[in-house]
Short mmCIF file of C-alpha atoms in Angstrom, two decimals:
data_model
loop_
_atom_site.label_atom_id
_atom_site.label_comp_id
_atom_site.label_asym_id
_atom_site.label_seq_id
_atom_site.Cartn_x
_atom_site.Cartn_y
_atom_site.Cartn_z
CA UNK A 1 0.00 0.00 0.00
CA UNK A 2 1.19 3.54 -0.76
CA UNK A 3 2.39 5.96 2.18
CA UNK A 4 3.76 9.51 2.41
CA UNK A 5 7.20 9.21 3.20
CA UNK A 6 8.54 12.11 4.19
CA UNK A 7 12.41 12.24 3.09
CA UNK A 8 12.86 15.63 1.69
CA UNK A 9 12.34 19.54 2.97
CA UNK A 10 9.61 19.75 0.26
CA UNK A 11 6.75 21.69 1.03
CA UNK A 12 3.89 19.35 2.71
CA UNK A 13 1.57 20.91 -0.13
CA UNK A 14 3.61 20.13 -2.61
CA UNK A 15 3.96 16.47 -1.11
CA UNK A 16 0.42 16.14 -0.67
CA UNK A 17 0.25 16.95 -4.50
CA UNK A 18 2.92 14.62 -5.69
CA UNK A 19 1.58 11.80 -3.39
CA UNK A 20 -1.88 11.94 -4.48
CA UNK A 21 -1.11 12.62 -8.37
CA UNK A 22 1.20 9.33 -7.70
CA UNK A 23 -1.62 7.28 -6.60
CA UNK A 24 -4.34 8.59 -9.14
CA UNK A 25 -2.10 8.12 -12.25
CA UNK A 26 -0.25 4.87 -11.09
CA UNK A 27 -2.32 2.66 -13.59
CA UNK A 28 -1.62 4.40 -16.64
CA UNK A 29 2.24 3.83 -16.69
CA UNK A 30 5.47 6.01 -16.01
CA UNK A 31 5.06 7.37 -19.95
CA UNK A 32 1.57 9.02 -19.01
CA UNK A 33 2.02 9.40 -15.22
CA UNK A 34 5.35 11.26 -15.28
CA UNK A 35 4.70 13.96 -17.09
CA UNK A 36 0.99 14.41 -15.10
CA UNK A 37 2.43 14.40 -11.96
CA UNK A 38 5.08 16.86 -12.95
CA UNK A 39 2.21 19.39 -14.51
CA UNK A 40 0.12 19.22 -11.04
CA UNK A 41 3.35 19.91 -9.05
CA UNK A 42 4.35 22.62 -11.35
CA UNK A 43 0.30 24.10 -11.29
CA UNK A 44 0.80 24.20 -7.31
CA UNK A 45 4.15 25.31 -7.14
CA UNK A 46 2.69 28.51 -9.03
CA UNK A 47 -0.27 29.02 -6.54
CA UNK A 48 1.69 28.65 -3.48
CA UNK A 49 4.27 31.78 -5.13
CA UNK A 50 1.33 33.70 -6.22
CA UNK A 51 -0.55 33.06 -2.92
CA UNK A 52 -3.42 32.08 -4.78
CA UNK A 53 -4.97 29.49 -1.99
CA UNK A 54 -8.24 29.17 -3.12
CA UNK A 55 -7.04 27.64 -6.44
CA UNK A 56 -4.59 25.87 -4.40
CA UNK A 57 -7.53 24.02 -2.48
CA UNK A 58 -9.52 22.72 -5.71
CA UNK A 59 -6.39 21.40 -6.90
CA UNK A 60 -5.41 19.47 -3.48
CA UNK A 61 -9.19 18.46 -3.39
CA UNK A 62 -9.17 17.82 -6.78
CA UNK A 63 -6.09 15.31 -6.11
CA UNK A 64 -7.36 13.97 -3.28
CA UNK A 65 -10.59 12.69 -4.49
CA UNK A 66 -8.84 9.56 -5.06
CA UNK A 67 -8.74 8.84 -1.94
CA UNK A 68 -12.45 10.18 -0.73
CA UNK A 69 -13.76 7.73 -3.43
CA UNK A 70 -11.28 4.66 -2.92
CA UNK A 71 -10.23 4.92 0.88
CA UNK A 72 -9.31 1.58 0.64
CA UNK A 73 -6.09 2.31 -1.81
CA UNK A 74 -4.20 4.11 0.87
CA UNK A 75 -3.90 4.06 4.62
CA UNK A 76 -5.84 5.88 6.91
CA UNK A 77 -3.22 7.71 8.85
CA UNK A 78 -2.18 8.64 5.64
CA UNK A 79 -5.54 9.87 4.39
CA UNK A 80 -6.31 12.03 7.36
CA UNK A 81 -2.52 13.72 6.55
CA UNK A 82 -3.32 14.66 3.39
CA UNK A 83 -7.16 15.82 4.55
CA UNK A 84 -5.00 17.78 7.22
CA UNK A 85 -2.67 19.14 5.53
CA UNK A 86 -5.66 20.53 2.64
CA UNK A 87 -7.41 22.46 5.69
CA UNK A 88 -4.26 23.58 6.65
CA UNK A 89 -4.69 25.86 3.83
CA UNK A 90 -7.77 28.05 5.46
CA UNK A 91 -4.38 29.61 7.84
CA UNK A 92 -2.83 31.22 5.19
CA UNK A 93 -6.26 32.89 3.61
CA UNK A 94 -5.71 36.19 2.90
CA UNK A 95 -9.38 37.43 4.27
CA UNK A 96 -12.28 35.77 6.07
CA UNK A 97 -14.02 35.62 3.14
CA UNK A 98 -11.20 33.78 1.50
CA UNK A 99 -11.26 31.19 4.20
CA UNK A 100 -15.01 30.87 4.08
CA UNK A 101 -14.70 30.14 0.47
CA UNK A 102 -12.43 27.15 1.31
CA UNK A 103 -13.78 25.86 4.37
CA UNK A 104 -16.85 24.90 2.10
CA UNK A 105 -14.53 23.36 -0.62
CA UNK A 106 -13.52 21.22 2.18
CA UNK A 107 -16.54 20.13 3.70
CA UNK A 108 -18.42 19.65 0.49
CA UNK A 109 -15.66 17.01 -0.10
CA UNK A 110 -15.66 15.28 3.30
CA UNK A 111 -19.68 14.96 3.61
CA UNK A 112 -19.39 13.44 -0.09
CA UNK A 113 -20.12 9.68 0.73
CA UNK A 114 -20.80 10.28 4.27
CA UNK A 115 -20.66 5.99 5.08
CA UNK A 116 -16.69 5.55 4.39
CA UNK A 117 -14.95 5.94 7.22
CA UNK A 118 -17.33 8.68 8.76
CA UNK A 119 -15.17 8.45 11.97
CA UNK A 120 -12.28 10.33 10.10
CA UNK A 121 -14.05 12.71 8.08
CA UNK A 122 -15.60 14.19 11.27
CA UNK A 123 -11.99 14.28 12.96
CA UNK A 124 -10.39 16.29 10.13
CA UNK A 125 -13.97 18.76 10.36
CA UNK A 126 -13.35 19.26 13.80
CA UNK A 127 -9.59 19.88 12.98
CA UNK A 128 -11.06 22.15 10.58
CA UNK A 129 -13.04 23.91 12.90
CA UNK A 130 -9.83 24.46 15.68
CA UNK A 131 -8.40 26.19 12.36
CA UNK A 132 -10.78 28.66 11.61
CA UNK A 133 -10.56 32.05 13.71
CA UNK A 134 -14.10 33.34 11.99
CA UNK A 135 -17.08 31.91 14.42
CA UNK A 136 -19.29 32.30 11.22
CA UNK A 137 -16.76 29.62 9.79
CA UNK A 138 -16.72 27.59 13.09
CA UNK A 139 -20.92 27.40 12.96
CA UNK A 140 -20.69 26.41 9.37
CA UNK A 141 -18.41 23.55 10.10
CA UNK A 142 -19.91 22.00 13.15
CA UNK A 143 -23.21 22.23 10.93
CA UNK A 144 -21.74 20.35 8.14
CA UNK A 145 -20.34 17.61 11.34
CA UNK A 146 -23.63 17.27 12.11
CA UNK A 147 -25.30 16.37 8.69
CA UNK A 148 -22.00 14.26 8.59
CA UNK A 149 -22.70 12.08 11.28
CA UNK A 150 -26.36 11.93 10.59
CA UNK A 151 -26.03 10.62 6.99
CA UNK A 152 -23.24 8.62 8.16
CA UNK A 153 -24.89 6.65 11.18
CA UNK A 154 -21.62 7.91 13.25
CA UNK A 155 -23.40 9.55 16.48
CA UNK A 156 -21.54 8.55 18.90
CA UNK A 157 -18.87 10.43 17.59
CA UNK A 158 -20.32 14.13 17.68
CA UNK A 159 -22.44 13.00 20.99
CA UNK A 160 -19.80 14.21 23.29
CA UNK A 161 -19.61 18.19 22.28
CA UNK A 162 -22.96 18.27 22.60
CA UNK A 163 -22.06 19.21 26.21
CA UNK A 164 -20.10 22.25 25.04
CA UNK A 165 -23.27 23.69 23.08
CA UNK A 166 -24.02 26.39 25.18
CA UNK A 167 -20.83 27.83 25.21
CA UNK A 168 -20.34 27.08 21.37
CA UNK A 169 -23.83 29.27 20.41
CA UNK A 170 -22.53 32.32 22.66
CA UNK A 171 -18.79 32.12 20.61
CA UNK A 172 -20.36 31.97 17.24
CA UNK A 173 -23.16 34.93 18.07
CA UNK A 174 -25.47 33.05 15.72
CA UNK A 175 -29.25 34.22 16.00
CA UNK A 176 -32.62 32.64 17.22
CA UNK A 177 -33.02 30.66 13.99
CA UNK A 178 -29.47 29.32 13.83
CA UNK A 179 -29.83 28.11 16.81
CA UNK A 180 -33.49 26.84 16.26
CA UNK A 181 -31.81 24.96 13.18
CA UNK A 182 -29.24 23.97 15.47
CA UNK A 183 -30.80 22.30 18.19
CA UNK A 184 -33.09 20.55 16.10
CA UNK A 185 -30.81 19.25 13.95
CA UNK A 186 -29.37 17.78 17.58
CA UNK A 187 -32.92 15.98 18.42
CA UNK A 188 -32.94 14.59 15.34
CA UNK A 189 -29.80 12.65 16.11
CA UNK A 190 -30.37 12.05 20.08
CA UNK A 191 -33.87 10.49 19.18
CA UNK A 192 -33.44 7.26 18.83
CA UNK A 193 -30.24 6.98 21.04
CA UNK A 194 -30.48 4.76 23.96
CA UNK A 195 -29.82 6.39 27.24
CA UNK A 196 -29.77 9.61 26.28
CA UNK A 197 -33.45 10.74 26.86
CA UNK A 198 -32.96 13.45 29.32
CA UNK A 199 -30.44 14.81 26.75
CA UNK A 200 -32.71 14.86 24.08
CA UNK A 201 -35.66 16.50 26.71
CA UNK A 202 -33.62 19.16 27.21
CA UNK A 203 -32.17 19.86 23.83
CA UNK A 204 -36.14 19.66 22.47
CA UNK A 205 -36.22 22.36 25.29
CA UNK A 206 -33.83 24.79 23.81
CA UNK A 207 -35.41 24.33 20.12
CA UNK A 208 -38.97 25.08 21.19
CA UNK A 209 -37.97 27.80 23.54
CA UNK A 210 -36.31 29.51 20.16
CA UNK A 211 -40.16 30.33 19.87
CA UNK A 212 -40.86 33.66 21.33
CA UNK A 213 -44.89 33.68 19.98
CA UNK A 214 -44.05 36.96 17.69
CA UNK A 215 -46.21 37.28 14.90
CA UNK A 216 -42.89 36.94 13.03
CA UNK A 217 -43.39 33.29 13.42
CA UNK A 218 -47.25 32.88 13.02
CA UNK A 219 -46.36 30.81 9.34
CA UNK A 220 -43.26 28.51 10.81
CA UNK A 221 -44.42 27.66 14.61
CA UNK A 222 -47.12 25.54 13.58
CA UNK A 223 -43.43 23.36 12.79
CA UNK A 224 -42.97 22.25 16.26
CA UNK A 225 -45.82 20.81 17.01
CA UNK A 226 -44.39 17.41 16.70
CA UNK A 227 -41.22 18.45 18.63
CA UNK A 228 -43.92 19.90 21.06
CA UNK A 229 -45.76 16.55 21.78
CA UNK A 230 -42.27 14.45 21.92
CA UNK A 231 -41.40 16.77 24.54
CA UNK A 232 -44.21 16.52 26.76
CA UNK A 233 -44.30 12.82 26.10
CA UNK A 234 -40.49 12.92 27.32
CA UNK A 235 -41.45 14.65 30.43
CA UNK A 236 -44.95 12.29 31.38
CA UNK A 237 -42.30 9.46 30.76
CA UNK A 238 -39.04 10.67 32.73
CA UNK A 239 -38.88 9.12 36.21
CA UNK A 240 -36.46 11.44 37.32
CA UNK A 241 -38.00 15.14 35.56
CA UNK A 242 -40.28 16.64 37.70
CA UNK A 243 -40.26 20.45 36.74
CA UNK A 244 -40.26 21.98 33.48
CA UNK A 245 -41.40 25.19 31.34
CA UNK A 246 -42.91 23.23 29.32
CA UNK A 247 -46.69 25.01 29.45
CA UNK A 248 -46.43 28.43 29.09
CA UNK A 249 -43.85 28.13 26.00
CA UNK A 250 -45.94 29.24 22.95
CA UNK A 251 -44.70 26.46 21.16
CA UNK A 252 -46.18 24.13 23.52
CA UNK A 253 -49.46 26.32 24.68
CA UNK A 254 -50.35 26.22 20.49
CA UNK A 255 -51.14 22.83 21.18
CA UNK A 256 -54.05 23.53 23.49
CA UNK A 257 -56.62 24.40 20.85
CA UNK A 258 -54.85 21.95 18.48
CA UNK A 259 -57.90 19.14 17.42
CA UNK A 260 -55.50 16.74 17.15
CA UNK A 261 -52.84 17.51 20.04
CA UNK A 262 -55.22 18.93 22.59
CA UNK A 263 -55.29 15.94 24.88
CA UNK A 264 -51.20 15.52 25.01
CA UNK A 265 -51.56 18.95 26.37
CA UNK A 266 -54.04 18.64 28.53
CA UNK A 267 -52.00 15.74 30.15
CA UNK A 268 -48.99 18.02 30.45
CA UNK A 269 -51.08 20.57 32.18
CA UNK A 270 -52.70 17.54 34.68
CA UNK A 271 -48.78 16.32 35.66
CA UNK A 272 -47.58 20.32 36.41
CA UNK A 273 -50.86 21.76 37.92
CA UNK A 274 -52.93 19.07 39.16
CA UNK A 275 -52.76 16.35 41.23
CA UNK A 276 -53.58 12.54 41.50
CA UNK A 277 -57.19 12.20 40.63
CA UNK A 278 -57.29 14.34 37.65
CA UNK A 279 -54.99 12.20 36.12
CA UNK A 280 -56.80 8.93 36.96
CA UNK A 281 -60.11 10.54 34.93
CA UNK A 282 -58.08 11.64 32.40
CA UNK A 283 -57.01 7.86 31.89
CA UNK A 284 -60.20 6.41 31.97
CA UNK A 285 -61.30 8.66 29.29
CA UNK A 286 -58.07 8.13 27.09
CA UNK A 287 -56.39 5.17 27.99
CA UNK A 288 -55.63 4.41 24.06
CA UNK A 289 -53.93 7.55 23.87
CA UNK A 290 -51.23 6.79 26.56
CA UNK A 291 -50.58 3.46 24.67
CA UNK A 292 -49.97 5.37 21.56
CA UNK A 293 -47.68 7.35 23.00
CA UNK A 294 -45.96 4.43 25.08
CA UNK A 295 -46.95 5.72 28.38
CA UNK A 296 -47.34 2.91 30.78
CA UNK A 297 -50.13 3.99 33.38
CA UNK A 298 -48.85 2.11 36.26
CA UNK A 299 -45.26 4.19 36.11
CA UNK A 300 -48.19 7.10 35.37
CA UNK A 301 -49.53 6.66 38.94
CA UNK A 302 -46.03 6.49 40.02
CA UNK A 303 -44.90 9.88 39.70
CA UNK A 304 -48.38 11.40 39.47
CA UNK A 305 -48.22 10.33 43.24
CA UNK A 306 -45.28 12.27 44.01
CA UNK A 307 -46.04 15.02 41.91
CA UNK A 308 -48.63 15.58 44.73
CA UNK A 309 -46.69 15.35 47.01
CA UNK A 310 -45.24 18.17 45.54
CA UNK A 311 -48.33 19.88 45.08
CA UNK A 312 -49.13 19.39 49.17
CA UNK A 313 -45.94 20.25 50.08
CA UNK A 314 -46.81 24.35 48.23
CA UNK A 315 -50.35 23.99 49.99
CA UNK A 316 -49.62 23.21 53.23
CA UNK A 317 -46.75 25.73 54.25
CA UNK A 318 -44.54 23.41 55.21
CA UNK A 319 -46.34 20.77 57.12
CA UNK A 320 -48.53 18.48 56.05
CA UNK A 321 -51.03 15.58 57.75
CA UNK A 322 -50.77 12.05 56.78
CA UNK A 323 -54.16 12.43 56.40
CA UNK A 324 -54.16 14.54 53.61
CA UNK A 325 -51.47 12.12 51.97
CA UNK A 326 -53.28 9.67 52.33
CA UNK A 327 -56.45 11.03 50.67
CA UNK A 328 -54.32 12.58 47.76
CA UNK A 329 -52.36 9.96 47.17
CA UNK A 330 -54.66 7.35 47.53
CA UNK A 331 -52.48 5.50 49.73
CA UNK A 332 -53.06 2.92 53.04
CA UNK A 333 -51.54 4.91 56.09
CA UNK A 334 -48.60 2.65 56.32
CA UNK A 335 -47.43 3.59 53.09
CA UNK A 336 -47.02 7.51 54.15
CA UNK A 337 -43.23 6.84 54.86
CA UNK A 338 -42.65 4.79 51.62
CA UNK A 339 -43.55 7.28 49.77
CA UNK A 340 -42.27 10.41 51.73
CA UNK A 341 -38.83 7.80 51.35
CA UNK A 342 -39.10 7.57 47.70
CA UNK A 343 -39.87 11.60 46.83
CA UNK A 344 -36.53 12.09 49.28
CA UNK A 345 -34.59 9.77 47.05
CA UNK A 346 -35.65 11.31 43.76
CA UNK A 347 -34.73 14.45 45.37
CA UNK A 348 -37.59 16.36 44.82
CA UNK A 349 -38.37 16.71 48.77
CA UNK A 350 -35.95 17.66 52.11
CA UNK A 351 -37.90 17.10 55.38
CA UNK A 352 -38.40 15.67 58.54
CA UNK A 353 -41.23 12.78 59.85
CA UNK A 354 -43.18 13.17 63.35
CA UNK A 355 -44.16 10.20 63.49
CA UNK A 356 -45.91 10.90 67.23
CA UNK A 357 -47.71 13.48 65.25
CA UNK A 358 -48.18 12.09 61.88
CA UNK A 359 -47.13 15.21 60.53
CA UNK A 360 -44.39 15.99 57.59
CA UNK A 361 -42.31 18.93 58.35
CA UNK A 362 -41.30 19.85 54.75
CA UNK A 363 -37.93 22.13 54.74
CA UNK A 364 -37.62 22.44 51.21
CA UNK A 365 -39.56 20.92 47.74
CA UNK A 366 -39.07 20.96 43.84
CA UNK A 367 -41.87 23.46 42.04
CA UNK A 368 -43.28 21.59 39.46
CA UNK A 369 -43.43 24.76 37.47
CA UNK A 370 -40.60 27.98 38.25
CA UNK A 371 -42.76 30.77 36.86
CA UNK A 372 -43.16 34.48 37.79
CA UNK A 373 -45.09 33.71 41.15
CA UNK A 374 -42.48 31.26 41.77
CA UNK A 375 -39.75 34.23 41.20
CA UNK A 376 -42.18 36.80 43.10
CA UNK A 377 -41.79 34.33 45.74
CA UNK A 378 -38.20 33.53 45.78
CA UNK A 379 -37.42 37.13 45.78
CA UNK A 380 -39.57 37.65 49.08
CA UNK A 381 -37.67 35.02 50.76
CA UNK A 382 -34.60 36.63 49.50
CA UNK A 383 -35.73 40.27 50.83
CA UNK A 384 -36.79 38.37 54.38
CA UNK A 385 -33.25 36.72 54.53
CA UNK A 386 -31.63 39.94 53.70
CA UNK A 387 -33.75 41.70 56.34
CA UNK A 388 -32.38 39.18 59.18
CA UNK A 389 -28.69 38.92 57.93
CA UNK A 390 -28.86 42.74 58.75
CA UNK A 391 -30.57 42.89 62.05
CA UNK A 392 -28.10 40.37 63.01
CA UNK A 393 -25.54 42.66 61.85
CA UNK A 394 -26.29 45.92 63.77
CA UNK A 395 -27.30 43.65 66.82
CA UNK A 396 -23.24 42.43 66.70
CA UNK A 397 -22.00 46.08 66.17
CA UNK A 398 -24.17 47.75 68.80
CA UNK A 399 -22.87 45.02 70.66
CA UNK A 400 -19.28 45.10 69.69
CA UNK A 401 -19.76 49.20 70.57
CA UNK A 402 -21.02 48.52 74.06
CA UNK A 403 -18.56 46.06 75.31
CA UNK A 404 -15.95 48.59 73.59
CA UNK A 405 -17.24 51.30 75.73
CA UNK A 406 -17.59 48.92 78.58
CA UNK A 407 -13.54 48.20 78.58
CA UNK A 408 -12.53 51.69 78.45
CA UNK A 409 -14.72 52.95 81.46
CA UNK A 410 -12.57 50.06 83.33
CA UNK A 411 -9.49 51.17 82.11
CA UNK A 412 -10.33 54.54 83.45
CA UNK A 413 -11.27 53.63 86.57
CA UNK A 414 -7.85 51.59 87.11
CA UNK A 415 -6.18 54.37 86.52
#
């Protein structure tokens, strides 16, 4: 098999060039090949003096597409050199624009045939993208990564930045429909991964949140309906998601006078407002709609059950009866604990059990929904806490000032 042996000061370009002119011509004998290779060589030698990189690039990719087509005729440490070495050009660009101009060269070569060896097309992109100093250019490129991977069935190897996303979308300064495109272009690929479902909740999140309800968007929001329903599906499902902004995002609230969506929402609405026995008439009215969607209505009950909890714990400021869980959980009286046990494990709940007083002293709880009341309210608490950190302030310093005073009447008197 061929490899780039590197024996000479030549210019990597120029090697790249020569190597991959080798390779395409091989079969036609040193007569023809000879004289070819010599022209290309001679043809970059002339861009490289001129600076003329752009041309410089359609000749490399040109060369190289050889290897794109046939990976199998030369190494792959070898083809990810040459790949390298092409983007290396975008560095000595003589504007953005320039660089822009190859940068899509590039990637229109690399997501050509996206199913050979998909793992090291998206390794030279993201080399690609570490080259580029434009964010326009870096967006671009991590777009192009992500078609890559999806046409390629090679996921798991673009999975792991999606971690970084946040901090990616405020370095490129894209705009609400970038990142709309963005994110959904994410869900698309985290759908069907295993183990990755709160991932792909929350990244459904960001793309229907890109939805501000402007009549800007009247013609394209009717869009997410579908990403809409997954999400609230997502949520119902999740054994571990118990708050979300799901309701109020217009997006989502479209779906309440939707004919054929209504229902999903009004079962988003009965898991973040209501409690135990709404959802128990809602599933005897719609029992093949939950089976549709692949809710199971035993796991249903399940966190239903400590969703009130949740919605006991805001009612009864801070302590409640097991009485009243009983009744609104629908529970025997020696299950109280199990359950108080289980919302403490999914850490939802922090409080203490009187058992002489059947009572639950709740300390702190997870609001189903963090709206403007729940702000309103957090900033009161703030304000109180504020209040006391400064009364206990001036209580220390008026005391500090009295046992000051206190010391130097004695030290008078001594004297």
């Amino acid at each position: 098999m061929a490899s780039i042996v590197n024996t000479t000061e030549e210019e990597p370009m120029l090697a790249v060039v020569r190597f991959t002119a080798e390779l395409a011509w091989a079969d036609a004998g040193p007569e023809v090949a000879d004289p070819e290779v010599t022209r290309l060589c001679l043809e970059a030698q002339e861009h490289i003096l001129a600076g003329r990189w752009l041309d410089m690039a359609s000749l490399m990719l040109a060369s190289a597409d050889l290897l794109l087509s046939s990976p199998s005729r030369v190494a792959d440490k070898d083809l990810e050199c040459v790949l390298s070495v092409i983007c290396s050009l975008v560095t000595k660009a003589g504007s953005e624009d320039q660089a822009l101009q190859i940068t899509n060269h590039i990637c229109g070569k690399l997501t050509q045939q996206p199913g050979d060896k998909p793992a090291l097309r998206l390794k030279v992109l993201f080399s690609l993208y570490n080259l580029l100093p434009s964010p326009y250019g870096k967006a671009f490129v991590y777009k192009k990564a992500l078609e890559l991977a999806t046409a390629g069935k090679a996921a798991e190897y673009i999975i792991p930045s999606f971690k970084n996303i946040d901090s990616f979308v405020s370095e490129w300064g894209i705009g609400n429909l970038e990142q709309r495109e963005l994110y959904l272009a994410i869900t698309s690929i985290l759908k069907d991964q295993k183990g990755m479902a709160k991932e792909y909740f929350n990244f459904l999140n960001k793309y229907l949140a890109t939805f501000k309800g402007s009549d800007d968007e009247s013609a394209t929001i009717g869009d997410a309906k579908e990403e809409a329903v997954a999400a609230i599906i997502e949520f119902v499902k999740s054994s571990n998601l118990f708050q979300c902004d799901l309701l109020n995002m217009p997006a989502v609230s479209q779906l309440e006078k939707d004919e054929k969506y209504q229902l999903v929402y009004e079962l988003l609405k009965i898991f973040l407002t209501k409690r135990l026995d709404s959802y128990l008439e809602f599933q005897t009215a719609n029992s093949a709609l939950l089976k549709d969607y692949g809710l199971v209505h035993e796991e249903c009950v399940t966190k239903m059950r400590l969703m009130s909890l949740l919605d006991l714990s805001s009612r009864c400021s801070g302590e409640i009866p097991y009485s009243a869980i009983t009744v609104e959980l629908r529970i025997n009286d020696d299950e109280v604990e199990q359950w108080i046990v289980k919302a403490i494990a999914s850490k939802i709940l922090d409080c203490k059990v009187d058992q002489l007083n059947q009572t639950v002293i709740v300390s702190w709880h997870t609001e189903r929904i963090f709206g403007m009341a729940q702000w309103h309210g957090l900033r009161t608490k703030l304000g109180v806490w504020r209040g006391n950190i400064a009364s206990a302030i001036n209580t220390i310093q008026a005391n500090k000032v009295t046992e000051e005073g206190t010391q130097g009447m004695q030290g008078l008197m001594i004297r």
